[in-house]
Structures are given as structure tokens and as C-alpha cells.
PDB file of N, CA and C in Angstrom:
ATOM      1  N   MET I  24     152.770 128.561  82.546  1.00 49.00           N
ATOM      2  CA  MET I  24     152.250 129.904  82.377  1.00 49.00           C
ATOM      3  C   MET I  24     153.260 130.906  82.902  1.00 49.00           C
ATOM      4  N   SER I  25     153.183 132.041  82.276  1.00 51.00           N
ATOM      5  CA  SER I  25     154.122 133.055  82.707  1.00 51.00           C
ATOM      6  C   SER I  25     153.609 133.728  83.977  1.00 51.00           C
ATOM      7  N   LEU I  26     154.529 134.322  84.678  1.00 49.00           N
ATOM      8  CA  LEU I  26     154.191 135.024  85.917  1.00 49.00           C
ATOM      9  C   LEU I  26     153.248 136.195  85.648  1.00 49.00           C
ATOM     10  N   MET I  27     153.379 136.815  84.487  1.00 54.00           N
ATOM     11  CA  MET I  27     152.522 137.944  84.121  1.00 54.00           C
ATOM     12  C   MET I  27     151.064 137.497  83.997  1.00 54.00           C
ATOM     13  N   ARG I  28     150.813 136.359  83.365  1.00 53.00           N
ATOM     14  CA  ARG I  28     149.450 135.849  83.215  1.00 53.00           C
ATOM     15  C   ARG I  28     148.837 135.510  84.563  1.00 53.00           C
ATOM     16  N   LEU I  29     149.579 134.963  85.442  1.00 52.00           N
ATOM     17  CA  LEU I  29     149.072 134.611  86.766  1.00 52.00           C
ATOM     18  C   LEU I  29     148.670 135.852  87.552  1.00 52.00           C
ATOM     19  N   ALA I  30     149.346 136.959  87.313  1.00 57.00           N
ATOM     20  CA  ALA I  30     149.020 138.200  88.017  1.00 57.00           C
ATOM     21  C   ALA I  30     147.786 138.877  87.416  1.00 57.00           C
ATOM     22  N   VAL I  31     147.500 138.647  86.140  1.00 55.00           N
ATOM     23  CA  VAL I  31     146.373 139.295  85.475  1.00 55.00           C
ATOM     24  C   VAL I  31     145.049 138.662  85.880  1.00 55.00           C
ATOM     25  N   TYR I  32     144.984 137.356  86.059  1.00 61.00           N
ATOM     26  CA  TYR I  32     143.721 136.688  86.363  1.00 61.00           C
ATOM     27  C   TYR I  32     143.048 137.188  87.638  1.00 61.00           C
ATOM     28  N   PRO I  33     143.756 137.333  88.751  1.00 64.00           N
ATOM     29  CA  PRO I  33     143.080 137.860  89.947  1.00 64.00           C
ATOM     30  C   PRO I  33     142.573 139.289  89.746  1.00 64.00           C
ATOM     31  N   LEU I  34     143.329 140.092  89.024  1.00 61.00           N
ATOM     32  CA  LEU I  34     142.910 141.464  88.757  1.00 61.00           C
ATOM     33  C   LEU I  34     141.650 141.478  87.894  1.00 61.00           C
ATOM     34  N   LEU I  35     141.623 140.667  86.860  1.00 57.00           N
ATOM     35  CA  LEU I  35     140.460 140.575  85.983  1.00 57.00           C
ATOM     36  C   LEU I  35     139.238 140.086  86.764  1.00 57.00           C
ATOM     37  N   PHE I  36     139.419 139.081  87.586  1.00 59.00           N
ATOM     38  CA  PHE I  36     138.336 138.551  88.415  1.00 59.00           C
ATOM     39  C   PHE I  36     137.793 139.633  89.347  1.00 59.00           C
ATOM     40  N   THR I  37     138.656 140.391  89.965  1.00 60.00           N
ATOM     41  CA  THR I  37     138.245 141.466  90.875  1.00 60.00           C
ATOM     42  C   THR I  37     137.448 142.530  90.140  1.00 60.00           C
ATOM     43  N   VAL I  38     137.902 142.936  88.967  1.00 55.00           N
ATOM     44  CA  VAL I  38     137.206 143.954  88.187  1.00 55.00           C
ATOM     45  C   VAL I  38     135.822 143.451  87.787  1.00 55.00           C
ATOM     46  N   LEU I  39     135.709 142.219  87.346  1.00 53.00           N
ATOM     47  CA  LEU I  39     134.410 141.667  86.960  1.00 53.00           C
ATOM     48  C   LEU I  39     133.463 141.584  88.154  1.00 53.00           C
ATOM     49  N   CYS I  40     133.970 141.215  89.304  1.00 54.00           N
ATOM     50  CA  CYS I  40     133.132 141.163  90.508  1.00 54.00           C
ATOM     51  C   CYS I  40     132.620 142.544  90.885  1.00 54.00           C
ATOM     52  N   LEU I  41     133.470 143.535  90.827  1.00 49.00           N
ATOM     53  CA  LEU I  41     133.051 144.895  91.158  1.00 49.00           C
ATOM     54  C   LEU I  41     132.006 145.418  90.171  1.00 49.00           C
ATOM     55  N   LEU I  42     132.176 145.110  88.892  1.00 48.00           N
ATOM     56  CA  LEU I  42     131.198 145.541  87.896  1.00 48.00           C
ATOM     57  C   LEU I  42     129.855 144.861  88.111  1.00 48.00           C
ATOM     58  N   SER I  43     129.863 143.588  88.470  1.00 49.00           N
ATOM     59  CA  SER I  43     128.598 142.888  88.684  1.00 49.00           C
ATOM     60  C   SER I  43     127.877 143.412  89.925  1.00 49.00           C
ATOM     61  N   LEU I  44     128.609 143.839  90.923  1.00 46.00           N
ATOM     62  CA  LEU I  44     127.982 144.389  92.118  1.00 46.00           C
ATOM     63  C   LEU I  44     127.423 145.783  91.875  1.00 46.00           C
ATOM     64  N   ALA I  45     127.982 146.489  90.909  1.00 47.00           N
ATOM     65  CA  ALA I  45     127.546 147.854  90.647  1.00 47.00           C
ATOM     66  C   ALA I  45     126.313 147.913  89.752  1.00 47.00           C
ATOM     67  N   SER I  46     125.966 146.818  89.092  1.00 50.00           N
ATOM     68  CA  SER I  46     124.824 146.856  88.190  1.00 50.00           C
ATOM     69  C   SER I  46     123.516 146.801  88.967  1.00 50.00           C
ATOM     70  N   CYS I  47     122.484 147.370  88.378  1.00 53.00           N
ATOM     71  CA  CYS I  47     121.175 147.336  89.009  1.00 53.00           C
ATOM     72  C   CYS I  47     120.105 147.327  87.937  1.00 53.00           C
ATOM     73  N   ALA I  48     118.918 146.903  88.314  1.00 54.00           N
ATOM     74  CA  ALA I  48     117.789 146.878  87.393  1.00 54.00           C
ATOM     75  C   ALA I  48     116.526 147.207  88.162  1.00 54.00           C
ATOM     76  N   SER I  49     115.687 147.979  87.530  1.00 60.00           N
ATOM     77  CA  SER I  49     114.407 148.328  88.131  1.00 60.00           C
ATOM     78  C   SER I  49     113.427 148.589  87.004  1.00 60.00           C
ATOM     79  N   GLN I  50     112.285 147.945  87.066  1.00 73.00           N
ATOM     80  CA  GLN I  50     111.281 148.185  86.049  1.00 73.00           C
ATOM     81  C   GLN I  50     109.903 147.894  86.591  1.00 73.00           C
ATOM     82  N   GLY I  51     108.923 148.499  85.996  1.00 82.00           N
ATOM     83  CA  GLY I  51     107.538 148.280  86.394  1.00 82.00           C
ATOM     84  C   GLY I  51     106.614 148.483  85.212  1.00 82.00           C
ATOM     85  N   VAL I  52     105.580 147.656  85.130  1.00 89.00           N
ATOM     86  CA  VAL I  52     104.617 147.724  84.044  1.00 89.00           C
ATOM     87  C   VAL I  52     103.221 147.739  84.654  1.00 89.00           C
ATOM     88  N   MET I  53     102.408 148.722  84.259  1.00 91.00           N
ATOM     89  CA  MET I  53     101.029 148.809  84.744  1.00 91.00           C
ATOM     90  C   MET I  53     100.114 148.006  83.834  1.00 91.00           C
ATOM     91  N   LEU I  54      99.178 147.267  84.473  1.00 93.00           N
ATOM     92  CA  LEU I  54      98.171 146.511  83.754  1.00 93.00           C
ATOM     93  C   LEU I  54      96.801 146.897  84.278  1.00 93.00           C
ATOM     94  N   VAL I  55      95.794 146.737  83.444  1.00 93.00           N
ATOM     95  CA  VAL I  55      94.421 147.025  83.856  1.00 93.00           C
ATOM     96  C   VAL I  55      93.511 145.951  83.261  1.00 93.00           C
ATOM     97  N   HIS I  56      92.499 145.561  84.019  1.00 94.00           N
ATOM     98  CA  HIS I  56      91.509 144.615  83.515  1.00 94.00           C
ATOM     99  C   HIS I  56      90.402 145.449  82.892  1.00 94.00           C
ATOM    100  N   PRO I  57      90.226 145.391  81.558  1.00 93.00           N
ATOM    101  CA  PRO I  57      89.286 146.284  80.892  1.00 93.00           C
ATOM    102  C   PRO I  57      87.842 146.190  81.389  1.00 93.00           C
ATOM    103  N   GLN I  58      87.403 145.010  81.808  1.00 93.00           N
ATOM    104  CA  GLN I  58      86.017 144.876  82.245  1.00 93.00           C
ATOM    105  C   GLN I  58      85.825 145.339  83.691  1.00 93.00           C
ATOM    106  N   SER I  59      86.676 144.879  84.592  1.00 92.00           N
ATOM    107  CA  SER I  59      86.489 145.209  86.010  1.00 92.00           C
ATOM    108  C   SER I  59      87.113 146.545  86.395  1.00 92.00           C
ATOM    109  N   GLY I  60      88.116 146.990  85.635  1.00 92.00           N
ATOM    110  CA  GLY I  60      88.815 148.221  85.975  1.00 92.00           C
ATOM    111  C   GLY I  60      89.899 148.031  87.021  1.00 92.00           C
ATOM    112  N   SER I  61      90.098 146.804  87.444  1.00 91.00           N
ATOM    113  CA  SER I  61      91.138 146.505  88.433  1.00 91.00           C
ATOM    114  C   SER I  61      92.514 146.759  87.822  1.00 91.00           C
ATOM    115  N   THR I  62      93.406 147.364  88.599  1.00 91.00           N
ATOM    116  CA  THR I  62      94.757 147.637  88.108  1.00 91.00           C
ATOM    117  C   THR I  62      95.777 146.827  88.898  1.00 91.00           C
ATOM    118  N   MET I  63      96.905 146.590  88.260  1.00 91.00           N
ATOM    119  CA  MET I  63      97.980 145.806  88.865  1.00 91.00           C
ATOM    120  C   MET I  63      99.293 146.327  88.299  1.00 91.00           C
ATOM    121  N   LYS I  64     100.339 146.255  89.093  1.00 91.00           N
ATOM    122  CA  LYS I  64     101.666 146.642  88.613  1.00 91.00           C
ATOM    123  C   LYS I  64     102.611 145.474  88.824  1.00 91.00           C
ATOM    124  N   CYS I  65     103.258 145.060  87.762  1.00 90.00           N
ATOM    125  CA  CYS I  65     104.315 144.051  87.844  1.00 90.00           C
ATOM    126  C   CYS I  65     105.635 144.811  87.858  1.00 90.00           C
ATOM    127  N   GLY I  66     106.408 144.650  88.892  1.00 85.00           N
ATOM    128  CA  GLY I  66     107.661 145.371  88.985  1.00 85.00           C
ATOM    129  C   GLY I  66     108.680 144.604  89.804  1.00 85.00           C
ATOM    130  N   ALA I  67     109.914 144.932  89.587  1.00 80.00           N
ATOM    131  CA  ALA I  67     111.001 144.314  90.334  1.00 80.00           C
ATOM    132  C   ALA I  67     112.210 145.235  90.310  1.00 80.00           C
ATOM    133  N   ALA I  68     112.986 145.150  91.338  1.00 77.00           N
ATOM    134  CA  ALA I  68     114.244 145.885  91.415  1.00 77.00           C
ATOM    135  C   ALA I  68     115.281 144.970  92.036  1.00 77.00           C
ATOM    136  N   SER I  69     116.469 145.002  91.507  1.00 70.00           N
ATOM    137  CA  SER I  69     117.535 144.182  92.072  1.00 70.00           C
ATOM    138  C   SER I  69     118.871 144.878  91.852  1.00 70.00           C
ATOM    139  N   VAL I  70     119.837 144.456  92.631  1.00 66.00           N
ATOM    140  CA  VAL I  70     121.166 145.072  92.591  1.00 66.00           C
ATOM    141  C   VAL I  70     122.196 143.957  92.489  1.00 66.00           C
ATOM    142  N   GLY I  71     123.279 144.276  91.827  1.00 62.00           N
ATOM    143  CA  GLY I  71     124.386 143.339  91.761  1.00 62.00           C
ATOM    144  C   GLY I  71     124.175 142.235  90.751  1.00 62.00           C
ATOM    145  N   PHE I  72     124.704 141.077  91.044  1.00 58.00           N
ATOM    146  CA  PHE I  72     124.649 139.978  90.084  1.00 58.00           C
ATOM    147  C   PHE I  72     123.238 139.444  89.886  1.00 58.00           C
ATOM    148  N   MET I  73     122.284 139.867  90.703  1.00 61.00           N
ATOM    149  CA  MET I  73     120.895 139.442  90.568  1.00 61.00           C
ATOM    150  C   MET I  73     120.093 140.385  89.664  1.00 61.00           C
ATOM    151  N   ALA I  74     120.740 141.363  89.037  1.00 61.00           N
ATOM    152  CA  ALA I  74     120.031 142.351  88.217  1.00 61.00           C
ATOM    153  C   ALA I  74     119.255 141.695  87.083  1.00 61.00           C
ATOM    154  N   GLY I  75     119.771 140.647  86.502  1.00 65.00           N
ATOM    155  CA  GLY I  75     119.087 139.958  85.417  1.00 65.00           C
ATOM    156  C   GLY I  75     117.836 139.231  85.861  1.00 65.00           C
ATOM    157  N   VAL I  76     117.729 138.917  87.127  1.00 70.00           N
ATOM    158  CA  VAL I  76     116.571 138.198  87.646  1.00 70.00           C
ATOM    159  C   VAL I  76     115.323 139.072  87.593  1.00 70.00           C
ATOM    160  N   ALA I  77     115.467 140.381  87.725  1.00 72.00           N
ATOM    161  CA  ALA I  77     114.320 141.292  87.716  1.00 72.00           C
ATOM    162  C   ALA I  77     113.532 141.169  86.414  1.00 72.00           C
ATOM    163  N   ASP I  78     114.213 141.067  85.288  1.00 76.00           N
ATOM    164  CA  ASP I  78     113.527 140.931  84.005  1.00 76.00           C
ATOM    165  C   ASP I  78     112.682 139.668  83.964  1.00 76.00           C
ATOM    166  N   GLY I  79     113.236 138.560  84.411  1.00 81.00           N
ATOM    167  CA  GLY I  79     112.507 137.294  84.418  1.00 81.00           C
ATOM    168  C   GLY I  79     111.295 137.338  85.323  1.00 81.00           C
ATOM    169  N   PHE I  80     111.441 137.978  86.486  1.00 85.00           N
ATOM    170  CA  PHE I  80     110.330 138.078  87.425  1.00 85.00           C
ATOM    171  C   PHE I  80     109.188 138.888  86.828  1.00 85.00           C
ATOM    172  N   VAL I  81     109.506 140.020  86.200  1.00 85.00           N
ATOM    173  CA  VAL I  81     108.479 140.869  85.603  1.00 85.00           C
ATOM    174  C   VAL I  81     107.787 140.148  84.455  1.00 85.00           C
ATOM    175  N   GLU I  82     108.538 139.470  83.613  1.00 89.00           N
ATOM    176  CA  GLU I  82     107.937 138.743  82.493  1.00 89.00           C
ATOM    177  C   GLU I  82     106.990 137.650  82.982  1.00 89.00           C
ATOM    178  N   GLU I  83     107.358 136.923  84.024  1.00 90.00           N
ATOM    179  CA  GLU I  83     106.495 135.881  84.580  1.00 90.00           C
ATOM    180  C   GLU I  83     105.231 136.498  85.169  1.00 90.00           C
ATOM    181  N   CYS I  84     105.355 137.620  85.866  1.00 91.00           N
ATOM    182  CA  CYS I  84     104.210 138.327  86.422  1.00 91.00           C
ATOM    183  C   CYS I  84     103.268 138.772  85.307  1.00 91.00           C
ATOM    184  N   LEU I  85     103.818 139.344  84.238  1.00 93.00           N
ATOM    185  CA  LEU I  85     103.006 139.811  83.117  1.00 93.00           C
ATOM    186  C   LEU I  85     102.238 138.658  82.478  1.00 93.00           C
ATOM    187  N   ARG I  86     102.913 137.545  82.249  1.00 94.00           N
ATOM    188  CA  ARG I  86     102.240 136.384  81.655  1.00 94.00           C
ATOM    189  C   ARG I  86     101.081 135.924  82.524  1.00 94.00           C
ATOM    190  N   SER I  87     101.293 135.890  83.824  1.00 94.00           N
ATOM    191  CA  SER I  87     100.261 135.433  84.745  1.00 94.00           C
ATOM    192  C   SER I  87      99.030 136.333  84.699  1.00 94.00           C
ATOM    193  N   TYR I  88      99.227 137.647  84.762  1.00 94.00           N
ATOM    194  CA  TYR I  88      98.088 138.558  84.768  1.00 94.00           C
ATOM    195  C   TYR I  88      97.439 138.688  83.397  1.00 94.00           C
ATOM    196  N   GLU I  89      98.233 138.636  82.323  1.00 96.00           N
ATOM    197  CA  GLU I  89      97.647 138.690  80.989  1.00 96.00           C
ATOM    198  C   GLU I  89      96.777 137.458  80.735  1.00 96.00           C
ATOM    199  N   HIS I  90      97.157 136.333  81.308  1.00 96.00           N
ATOM    200  CA  HIS I  90      96.359 135.107  81.210  1.00 96.00           C
ATOM    201  C   HIS I  90      95.000 135.287  81.891  1.00 96.00           C
ATOM    202  N   GLN I  91      94.942 136.165  82.902  1.00 96.00           N
ATOM    203  CA  GLN I  91      93.701 136.435  83.632  1.00 96.00           C
ATOM    204  C   GLN I  91      92.872 137.552  82.986  1.00 96.00           C
ATOM    205  N   GLY I  92      93.332 138.093  81.855  1.00 95.00           N
ATOM    206  CA  GLY I  92      92.563 139.111  81.140  1.00 95.00           C
ATOM    207  C   GLY I  92      93.073 140.530  81.303  1.00 95.00           C
ATOM    208  N   TYR I  93      94.136 140.729  82.075  1.00 95.00           N
ATOM    209  CA  TYR I  93      94.712 142.074  82.233  1.00 95.00           C
ATOM    210  C   TYR I  93      95.443 142.454  80.949  1.00 95.00           C
ATOM    211  N   VAL I  94      95.498 143.762  80.682  1.00 95.00           N
ATOM    212  CA  VAL I  94      96.160 144.288  79.490  1.00 95.00           C
ATOM    213  C   VAL I  94      97.138 145.365  79.929  1.00 95.00           C
ATOM    214  N   ARG I  95      98.306 145.399  79.318  1.00 94.00           N
ATOM    215  CA  ARG I  95      99.258 146.478  79.596  1.00 94.00           C
ATOM    216  C   ARG I  95      98.605 147.795  79.182  1.00 94.00           C
ATOM    217  N   VAL I  96      98.751 148.811  79.994  1.00 93.00           N
ATOM    218  CA  VAL I  96      98.104 150.099  79.731  1.00 93.00           C
ATOM    219  C   VAL I  96      98.466 150.622  78.351  1.00 93.00           C
ATOM    220  N   GLU I  97      99.714 150.465  77.948  1.00 92.00           N
ATOM    221  CA  GLU I  97     100.127 150.982  76.640  1.00 92.00           C
ATOM    222  C   GLU I  97      99.557 150.164  75.480  1.00 92.00           C
ATOM    223  N   LYS I  98      98.968 148.989  75.744  1.00 95.00           N
ATOM    224  CA  LYS I  98      98.404 148.152  74.677  1.00 95.00           C
ATOM    225  C   LYS I  98      96.877 148.169  74.658  1.00 95.00           C
ATOM    226  N   LEU I  99      96.258 149.052  75.440  1.00 94.00           N
ATOM    227  CA  LEU I  99      94.803 149.164  75.418  1.00 94.00           C
ATOM    228  C   LEU I  99      94.341 149.675  74.062  1.00 94.00           C
ATOM    229  N   THR I 100      93.197 149.178  73.608  1.00 94.00           N
ATOM    230  CA  THR I 100      92.626 149.708  72.373  1.00 94.00           C
ATOM    231  C   THR I 100      92.066 151.101  72.671  1.00 94.00           C
ATOM    232  N   PRO I 101      91.867 151.931  71.653  1.00 94.00           N
ATOM    233  CA  PRO I 101      91.285 153.252  71.902  1.00 94.00           C
ATOM    234  C   PRO I 101      89.925 153.172  72.595  1.00 94.00           C
ATOM    235  N   GLU I 102      89.128 152.164  72.251  1.00 95.00           N
ATOM    236  CA  GLU I 102      87.817 152.004  72.876  1.00 95.00           C
ATOM    237  C   GLU I 102      87.957 151.646  74.364  1.00 95.00           C
ATOM    238  N   GLN I 103      88.875 150.733  74.680  1.00 94.00           N
ATOM    239  CA  GLN I 103      89.099 150.352  76.079  1.00 94.00           C
ATOM    240  C   GLN I 103      89.594 151.552  76.885  1.00 94.00           C
ATOM    241  N   ARG I 104      90.538 152.294  76.322  1.00 92.00           N
ATOM    242  CA  ARG I 104      91.088 153.467  77.017  1.00 92.00           C
ATOM    243  C   ARG I 104      89.997 154.498  77.282  1.00 92.00           C
ATOM    244  N   THR I 105      89.171 154.782  76.285  1.00 92.00           N
ATOM    245  CA  THR I 105      88.081 155.752  76.453  1.00 92.00           C
ATOM    246  C   THR I 105      87.124 155.303  77.542  1.00 92.00           C
ATOM    247  N   ASP I 106      86.760 154.020  77.544  1.00 93.00           N
ATOM    248  CA  ASP I 106      85.851 153.485  78.566  1.00 93.00           C
ATOM    249  C   ASP I 106      86.458 153.619  79.963  1.00 93.00           C
ATOM    250  N   LEU I 107      87.738 153.279  80.109  1.00 92.00           N
ATOM    251  CA  LEU I 107      88.393 153.358  81.419  1.00 92.00           C
ATOM    252  C   LEU I 107      88.562 154.808  81.871  1.00 92.00           C
ATOM    253  N   GLU I 108      88.805 155.710  80.939  1.00 91.00           N
ATOM    254  CA  GLU I 108      88.898 157.139  81.286  1.00 91.00           C
ATOM    255  C   GLU I 108      87.536 157.661  81.737  1.00 91.00           C
ATOM    256  N   ARG I 109      86.473 157.259  81.030  1.00 92.00           N
ATOM    257  CA  ARG I 109      85.119 157.688  81.377  1.00 92.00           C
ATOM    258  C   ARG I 109      84.736 157.193  82.771  1.00 92.00           C
ATOM    259  N   ARG I 110      85.189 155.999  83.125  1.00 91.00           N
ATOM    260  CA  ARG I 110      84.884 155.423  84.433  1.00 91.00           C
ATOM    261  C   ARG I 110      85.808 155.951  85.528  1.00 91.00           C
ATOM    262  N   GLY I 111      86.789 156.777  85.161  1.00 90.00           N
ATOM    263  CA  GLY I 111      87.693 157.374  86.144  1.00 90.00           C
ATOM    264  C   GLY I 111      88.820 156.465  86.594  1.00 90.00           C
ATOM    265  N   ILE I 112      89.064 155.382  85.863  1.00 88.00           N
ATOM    266  CA  ILE I 112      90.122 154.442  86.241  1.00 88.00           C
ATOM    267  C   ILE I 112      91.476 154.916  85.717  1.00 88.00           C
ATOM    268  N   LEU I 113      91.480 155.471  84.520  1.00 84.00           N
ATOM    269  CA  LEU I 113      92.707 156.022  83.936  1.00 84.00           C
ATOM    270  C   LEU I 113      92.537 157.524  83.783  1.00 84.00           C
ATOM    271  N   PRO I 114      93.607 158.293  83.997  1.00 75.00           N
ATOM    272  CA  PRO I 114      93.508 159.731  83.738  1.00 75.00           C
ATOM    273  C   PRO I 114      93.436 159.979  82.237  1.00 75.00           C
ATOM    274  N   LYS I 115      92.741 161.023  81.839  1.00 69.00           N
ATOM    275  CA  LYS I 115      92.683 161.379  80.431  1.00 69.00           C
ATOM    276  C   LYS I 115      94.062 161.828  79.993  1.00 69.00           C
ATOM    277  N   PRO I 116      94.428 161.583  78.726  1.00 64.00           N
ATOM    278  CA  PRO I 116      95.788 161.906  78.277  1.00 64.00           C
ATOM    279  C   PRO I 116      96.178 163.364  78.452  1.00 64.00           C
ATOM    280  N   ASP I 117      95.232 164.294  78.305  1.00 59.00           N
ATOM    281  CA  ASP I 117      95.591 165.697  78.428  1.00 59.00           C
ATOM    282  C   ASP I 117      95.575 166.169  79.867  1.00 59.00           C
ATOM    283  N   GLU I 118      95.153 165.316  80.802  1.00 51.00           N
ATOM    284  CA  GLU I 118      95.171 165.669  82.213  1.00 51.00           C
ATOM    285  C   GLU I 118      96.408 165.066  82.879  1.00 51.00           C
ATOM    286  N   PRO I 119      97.242 165.881  83.497  1.00 50.00           N
ATOM    287  CA  PRO I 119      98.386 165.286  84.198  1.00 50.00           C
ATOM    288  C   PRO I 119      97.891 164.498  85.420  1.00 50.00           C
ATOM    289  N   PRO I 120      98.574 163.426  85.766  1.00 51.00           N
ATOM    290  CA  PRO I 120      98.157 162.673  86.941  1.00 51.00           C
ATOM    291  C   PRO I 120      98.264 163.532  88.210  1.00 51.00           C
ATOM    292  N   GLU I 121      97.349 163.284  89.135  1.00 53.00           N
ATOM    293  CA  GLU I 121      97.358 164.041  90.387  1.00 53.00           C
ATOM    294  C   GLU I 121      98.591 163.668  91.200  1.00 53.00           C
ATOM    295  N   ARG I 122      99.157 164.685  91.849  1.00 51.00           N
ATOM    296  CA  ARG I 122     100.317 164.459  92.721  1.00 51.00           C
ATOM    297  C   ARG I 122      99.939 164.916  94.120  1.00 51.00           C
ATOM    298  N   THR I 123     100.220 164.094  95.066  1.00 49.00           N
ATOM    299  CA  THR I 123      99.939 164.446  96.451  1.00 49.00           C
ATOM    300  C   THR I 123     101.250 164.507  97.212  1.00 49.00           C
ATOM    301  N   MET I 124     101.259 165.324  98.227  1.00 44.00           N
ATOM    302  CA  MET I 124     102.469 165.447  99.045  1.00 44.00           C
ATOM    303  C   MET I 124     102.172 165.036 100.445  1.00 44.00           C
TER     304      MET I 124
END
């Protein structure tokens, strides 16, 4: 190998390591049990080379709760949403969520 190639590999390795440390992931999904009104949030945040793990953790959490009857808020039927809004579990769409300080 040429001397030039030997000098490029450590530089390339260093750049890839720095990029992997700079990456991050954060996500959260709200779920609600239509009958009980119980709510749950599946979420994860990670930094660096573990950023990809957050997606897997959230997906596993979602599968577990969906198996128990929870539904993602964005996938509620109009009837379920209306019932949960009437019961005060979800805010009505035209009402902004309350903010406290």
C-alpha cells in the first residue's frame, strides 16, 4: 500500500467516529386506551452511536401497549376521539392544550 492510503484511513476513521458521536435521536408517541381512558407515552432519546437504538425501543414499546388495547392518538377513530374528548381525556381539536408555568 502506498503511504498516502495509510494516512487516509486514520483520518477517515476519526471523521466517522466524530459524526457518530454527534448524531442524536429523540421521539415520543402518545397512546390511549379507548375504554379506560388510560394514557401512555412510548419515548426514547439517545446520543451518539446509540441513536438507532431509540427507534427499536419505541417500536417495541408500541407493540407491547397496542397488544394491550392501547391506540396511537393519531389513529383513533372519530367516534373514539369524540368519546375521549367528552370524557375530558383528550383536549378538543379547537382547544389549545393547557400550559402551566
